[in-house]
Each structure stands twice: as C-alpha cells, then as structure tokens.
Amino acid sequence: EFSNINAQGTIPATIGGGGTGGTAPTGVGGCGGDSILVACGTTRSSTGGGGGGGNVCGVTIAAKTGGSGGGGRYVPGSPGTGAGGAGNAGGYTPVEGFAGGSGETGTSGSRPQGGGGGAGGVGTPGPLPDSAPNSGGPGGNGSASSITGCSVTYAGGGGGSIAAASVFGPNTKSSGGPGGGGAGGKGGSAGCTGDANTGSGGGGGGGGVCGGCCQTDGANGGSGVVITKELNKASGVWSMQSQFQA
C-alpha cells in the first residue's frame, strides 16, 4: 500500500490477472500479473504472485518467485523437499509478500504440497512426517488495509494439495490463507479459485499417482486490485482553482 501520491488528471492503472492453476499431470502453476499505477510520471507496481511447483513423474519443478512465493511441490522418495518460491520480488520495504511453504517427502502416498505465501505471512510447509491423515500446507496470511474506510484483508496464499488418502486413512483439503486464498485440492477434488480483486492465490490441484488416476488441476489465483483515495479533502469537494481549470 502506497501513501501520499501526488497526482492530477487521469491516472492509468493496470490490474494484474491471477495466475493460472497448474494442470494435471505436471501441476505447475502460472505466475500472476503485476498491478501498476502511474501518477505524474512515476510508476508504482505490485508484483504478481509466484506459481506453485510441480512434479513430472519423479522430476520436481521448482516453485516460482513473486510478490508472494508459490508453494513447493512434494518430492518422491526420502529425504528431500521441494522449496517454496521466494516472496517480495519487487524488493520493497516493507515487503510486499512472503515465501511459499516447502513440499515434503510423501513416502506413504500423501504427496503433500506447501501452501503459497501471502502478503502477511509465509505459506505452511506440507506435513512431515507423513504419519497420519493430513492435508497440504495452508496458504499464508493476507494483509489488512483500511484504505476503503473498513479493514479488509487482501492477498492470502493458496492452499497446497495432497493425495486423497495415505496408508493411514483419508486426507483433507488444506485451507487458503485469510484474505481470499483458495483451498488446496485433495485427490480427485480440485483446488478452489482465489477471490477476485484480492490478489490471492488459488489452491493446488489434488495429488494423484504418477501416470495413474485421481490427479486434478489447480485453481486460478484472484485478480489484483488498485484502490485510490483522495487525501486531506472532503469527498467530492474540489478547490476553486481546479474548477476554473475545468
């Protein structure tokens, strides 16, 4: 959230689209688009979220860096982790987002994936050890803003996916991060889309068996949002100078 931006006239703004959900069998998620505001020749932007990692029959594909990082994919065998993508790609202070959680080794068949990072917190790693019915890693917390006059939380991370069941019993879907993050998928149940106009991540697709059944697609992230607020004036009241110039 930027403050005290001097501007007049038309202010061009670009709303970044949500990243595309990964498709079975690879599950690699796409990155979200940047949201951009141009005022008086100065460009201010917020980086789109990073896509989640994937796995192609034993070959782990890294999660992507973004404003918030994508969740890491599970790594077959033991030991090993698929690292989550780094956040704050724009290098801002304070940071624009946090890293995704790592995906963990799924030796009993659950194949848990890490949750995507949010604007307010890191994504949770997939559960380790895989020793009980479980879920993928929840998405990271979003960040609250009161620019509209009410506190609204934006940009929650998408939940990580997991297989339908392990040797210990049925698994459950992970939760998306507060602020509109989509829940992660489970087996044949797909992930949930991130809320529109929140910049939130979509949930990862349900894990299946390499070359086998029950793999599902991940869901798309939510589109970004640009909100402007007139400062130091009553709403709808303009100076006489601006009236004469109109």
JSON list of N, CA and C in Angstrom, two decimals, residues 89-119:
[
{"chain": "A", "resi": 89, "resn": "ALA", "atom": "N", "xyz": [9.45, -10.06, -4.62]},
{"chain": "A", "resi": 89, "resn": "ALA", "atom": "CA", "xyz": [10.27, -9.96, -5.82]},
{"chain": "A", "resi": 89, "resn": "ALA", "atom": "C", "xyz": [10.58, -8.52, -6.21]},
{"chain": "A", "resi": 90, "resn": "GLY", "atom": "N", "xyz": [9.71, -7.58, -5.81]},
{"chain": "A", "resi": 90, "resn": "GLY", "atom": "CA", "xyz": [9.94, -6.18, -6.12]},
{"chain": "A", "resi": 90, "resn": "GLY", "atom": "C", "xyz": [10.96, -5.51, -5.22]},
{"chain": "A", "resi": 91, "resn": "GLY", "atom": "N", "xyz": [11.40, -6.20, -4.16]},
{"chain": "A", "resi": 91, "resn": "GLY", "atom": "CA", "xyz": [12.41, -5.64, -3.25]},
{"chain": "A", "resi": 91, "resn": "GLY", "atom": "C", "xyz": [11.91, -4.48, -2.42]},
{"chain": "A", "resi": 92, "resn": "TYR", "atom": "N", "xyz": [10.64, -4.50, -2.02]},
{"chain": "A", "resi": 92, "resn": "TYR", "atom": "CA", "xyz": [10.06, -3.38, -1.29]},
{"chain": "A", "resi": 92, "resn": "TYR", "atom": "C", "xyz": [10.32, -3.46, 0.21]},
{"chain": "A", "resi": 93, "resn": "THR", "atom": "N", "xyz": [10.27, -2.29, 0.86]},
{"chain": "A", "resi": 93, "resn": "THR", "atom": "CA", "xyz": [10.30, -2.19, 2.32]},
{"chain": "A", "resi": 93, "resn": "THR", "atom": "C", "xyz": [9.14, -1.29, 2.74]},
{"chain": "A", "resi": 94, "resn": "PRO", "atom": "N", "xyz": [8.16, -1.80, 3.53]},
{"chain": "A", "resi": 94, "resn": "PRO", "atom": "CA", "xyz": [8.06, -3.19, 3.98]},
{"chain": "A", "resi": 94, "resn": "PRO", "atom": "C", "xyz": [7.79, -4.14, 2.82]},
{"chain": "A", "resi": 95, "resn": "VAL", "atom": "N", "xyz": [7.97, -5.41, 3.05]},
{"chain": "A", "resi": 95, "resn": "VAL", "atom": "CA", "xyz": [7.88, -6.39, 1.98]},
{"chain": "A", "resi": 95, "resn": "VAL", "atom": "C", "xyz": [6.46, -6.47, 1.42]},
{"chain": "A", "resi": 96, "resn": "GLU", "atom": "N", "xyz": [6.34, -6.82, 0.14]},
{"chain": "A", "resi": 96, "resn": "GLU", "atom": "CA", "xyz": [5.02, -6.96, -0.48]},
{"chain": "A", "resi": 96, "resn": "GLU", "atom": "C", "xyz": [4.43, -8.35, -0.29]},
{"chain": "A", "resi": 97, "resn": "GLY", "atom": "N", "xyz": [5.23, -9.31, 0.14]},
{"chain": "A", "resi": 97, "resn": "GLY", "atom": "CA", "xyz": [4.73, -10.66, 0.33]},
{"chain": "A", "resi": 97, "resn": "GLY", "atom": "C", "xyz": [5.82, -11.59, 0.82]},
{"chain": "A", "resi": 98, "resn": "PHE", "atom": "N", "xyz": [5.43, -12.82, 1.18]},
{"chain": "A", "resi": 98, "resn": "PHE", "atom": "CA", "xyz": [6.33, -13.77, 1.81]},
{"chain": "A", "resi": 98, "resn": "PHE", "atom": "C", "xyz": [6.47, -15.05, 0.99]},
{"chain": "A", "resi": 99, "resn": "ALA", "atom": "N", "xyz": [7.41, -15.87, 1.39]},
{"chain": "A", "resi": 99, "resn": "ALA", "atom": "CA", "xyz": [7.72, -17.09, 0.66]},
{"chain": "A", "resi": 99, "resn": "ALA", "atom": "C", "xyz": [6.64, -18.15, 0.80]},
{"chain": "A", "resi": 100, "resn": "GLY", "atom": "N", "xyz": [6.57, -19.05, -0.20]},
{"chain": "A", "resi": 100, "resn": "GLY", "atom": "CA", "xyz": [5.69, -20.20, -0.11]},
{"chain": "A", "resi": 100, "resn": "GLY", "atom": "C", "xyz": [6.31, -21.28, 0.76]},
{"chain": "A", "resi": 101, "resn": "GLY", "atom": "N", "xyz": [5.47, -22.18, 1.30]},
{"chain": "A", "resi": 101, "resn": "GLY", "atom": "CA", "xyz": [5.96, -23.29, 2.11]},
{"chain": "A", "resi": 101, "resn": "GLY", "atom": "C", "xyz": [6.54, -24.39, 1.23]},
{"chain": "A", "resi": 102, "resn": "SER", "atom": "N", "xyz": [7.41, -25.18, 1.80]},
{"chain": "A", "resi": 102, "resn": "SER", "atom": "CA", "xyz": [8.04, -26.27, 1.05]},
{"chain": "A", "resi": 102, "resn": "SER", "atom": "C", "xyz": [7.12, -27.48, 0.97]},
{"chain": "A", "resi": 103, "resn": "GLY", "atom": "N", "xyz": [7.23, -28.22, -0.12]},
{"chain": "A", "resi": 103, "resn": "GLY", "atom": "CA", "xyz": [6.56, -29.50, -0.23]},
{"chain": "A", "resi": 103, "resn": "GLY", "atom": "C", "xyz": [7.45, -30.58, 0.35]},
{"chain": "A", "resi": 104, "resn": "GLU", "atom": "N", "xyz": [6.88, -31.56, 1.01]},
{"chain": "A", "resi": 104, "resn": "GLU", "atom": "CA", "xyz": [7.69, -32.54, 1.73]},
{"chain": "A", "resi": 104, "resn": "GLU", "atom": "C", "xyz": [7.64, -33.92, 1.07]},
{"chain": "A", "resi": 105, "resn": "THR", "atom": "N", "xyz": [8.53, -34.78, 1.51]},
{"chain": "A", "resi": 105, "resn": "THR", "atom": "CA", "xyz": [8.57, -36.14, 1.00]},
{"chain": "A", "resi": 105, "resn": "THR", "atom": "C", "xyz": [7.30, -36.89, 1.38]},
{"chain": "A", "resi": 106, "resn": "GLY", "atom": "N", "xyz": [6.67, -37.54, 0.42]},
{"chain": "A", "resi": 106, "resn": "GLY", "atom": "CA", "xyz": [5.43, -38.26, 0.68]},
{"chain": "A", "resi": 106, "resn": "GLY", "atom": "C", "xyz": [5.63, -39.76, 0.58]},
{"chain": "A", "resi": 107, "resn": "THR", "atom": "N", "xyz": [6.36, -40.34, 1.52]},
{"chain": "A", "resi": 107, "resn": "THR", "atom": "CA", "xyz": [6.73, -41.75, 1.40]},
{"chain": "A", "resi": 107, "resn": "THR", "atom": "C", "xyz": [5.56, -42.70, 1.57]},
{"chain": "A", "resi": 108, "resn": "SER", "atom": "N", "xyz": [4.46, -42.26, 2.18]},
{"chain": "A", "resi": 108, "resn": "SER", "atom": "CA", "xyz": [3.33, -43.16, 2.37]},
{"chain": "A", "resi": 108, "resn": "SER", "atom": "C", "xyz": [2.21, -42.90, 1.38]},
{"chain": "A", "resi": 109, "resn": "GLY", "atom": "N", "xyz": [2.46, -42.04, 0.40]},
{"chain": "A", "resi": 109, "resn": "GLY", "atom": "CA", "xyz": [1.49, -41.84, -0.65]},
{"chain": "A", "resi": 109, "resn": "GLY", "atom": "C", "xyz": [0.70, -40.56, -0.60]},
{"chain": "A", "resi": 110, "resn": "SER", "atom": "N", "xyz": [0.87, -39.72, 0.42]},
{"chain": "A", "resi": 110, "resn": "SER", "atom": "CA", "xyz": [0.07, -38.50, 0.50]},
{"chain": "A", "resi": 110, "resn": "SER", "atom": "C", "xyz": [0.56, -37.40, -0.42]},
{"chain": "A", "resi": 111, "resn": "ARG", "atom": "N", "xyz": [1.86, -37.31, -0.65]},
{"chain": "A", "resi": 111, "resn": "ARG", "atom": "CA", "xyz": [2.44, -36.30, -1.54]},
{"chain": "A", "resi": 111, "resn": "ARG", "atom": "C", "xyz": [1.98, -34.88, -1.19]},
{"chain": "A", "resi": 112, "resn": "PRO", "atom": "N", "xyz": [2.26, -34.40, 0.01]},
{"chain": "A", "resi": 112, "resn": "PRO", "atom": "CA", "xyz": [1.77, -33.08, 0.43]},
{"chain": "A", "resi": 112, "resn": "PRO", "atom": "C", "xyz": [2.57, -31.93, -0.18]},
{"chain": "A", "resi": 113, "resn": "GLN", "atom": "N", "xyz": [1.86, -30.90, -0.60]},
{"chain": "A", "resi": 113, "resn": "GLN", "atom": "CA", "xyz": [2.46, -29.72, -1.19]},
{"chain": "A", "resi": 113, "resn": "GLN", "atom": "C", "xyz": [2.37, -28.55, -0.22]},
{"chain": "A", "resi": 114, "resn": "GLY", "atom": "N", "xyz": [3.34, -27.64, -0.28]},
{"chain": "A", "resi": 114, "resn": "GLY", "atom": "CA", "xyz": [3.33, -26.47, 0.58]},
{"chain": "A", "resi": 114, "resn": "GLY", "atom": "C", "xyz": [2.32, -25.43, 0.13]},
{"chain": "A", "resi": 115, "resn": "GLY", "atom": "N", "xyz": [1.83, -24.64, 1.07]},
{"chain": "A", "resi": 115, "resn": "GLY", "atom": "CA", "xyz": [0.92, -23.54, 0.75]},
{"chain": "A", "resi": 115, "resn": "GLY", "atom": "C", "xyz": [1.65, -22.35, 0.17]},
{"chain": "A", "resi": 116, "resn": "GLY", "atom": "N", "xyz": [0.97, -21.58, -0.66]},
{"chain": "A", "resi": 116, "resn": "GLY", "atom": "CA", "xyz": [1.56, -20.37, -1.22]},
{"chain": "A", "resi": 116, "resn": "GLY", "atom": "C", "xyz": [1.70, -19.28, -0.18]},
{"chain": "A", "resi": 117, "resn": "GLY", "atom": "N", "xyz": [2.70, -18.42, -0.35]},
{"chain": "A", "resi": 117, "resn": "GLY", "atom": "CA", "xyz": [2.89, -17.31, 0.57]},
{"chain": "A", "resi": 117, "resn": "GLY", "atom": "C", "xyz": [1.80, -16.26, 0.40]},
{"chain": "A", "resi": 118, "resn": "GLY", "atom": "N", "xyz": [1.55, -15.49, 1.45]},
{"chain": "A", "resi": 118, "resn": "GLY", "atom": "CA", "xyz": [0.58, -14.40, 1.40]},
{"chain": "A", "resi": 118, "resn": "GLY", "atom": "C", "xyz": [1.27, -13.06, 1.63]},
{"chain": "A", "resi": 119, "resn": "ALA", "atom": "N", "xyz": [0.48, -11.98, 1.54]},
{"chain": "A", "resi": 119, "resn": "ALA", "atom": "CA", "xyz": [1.03, -10.65, 1.76]},
{"chain": "A", "resi": 119, "resn": "ALA", "atom": "C", "xyz": [1.43, -10.43, 3.21]}
]
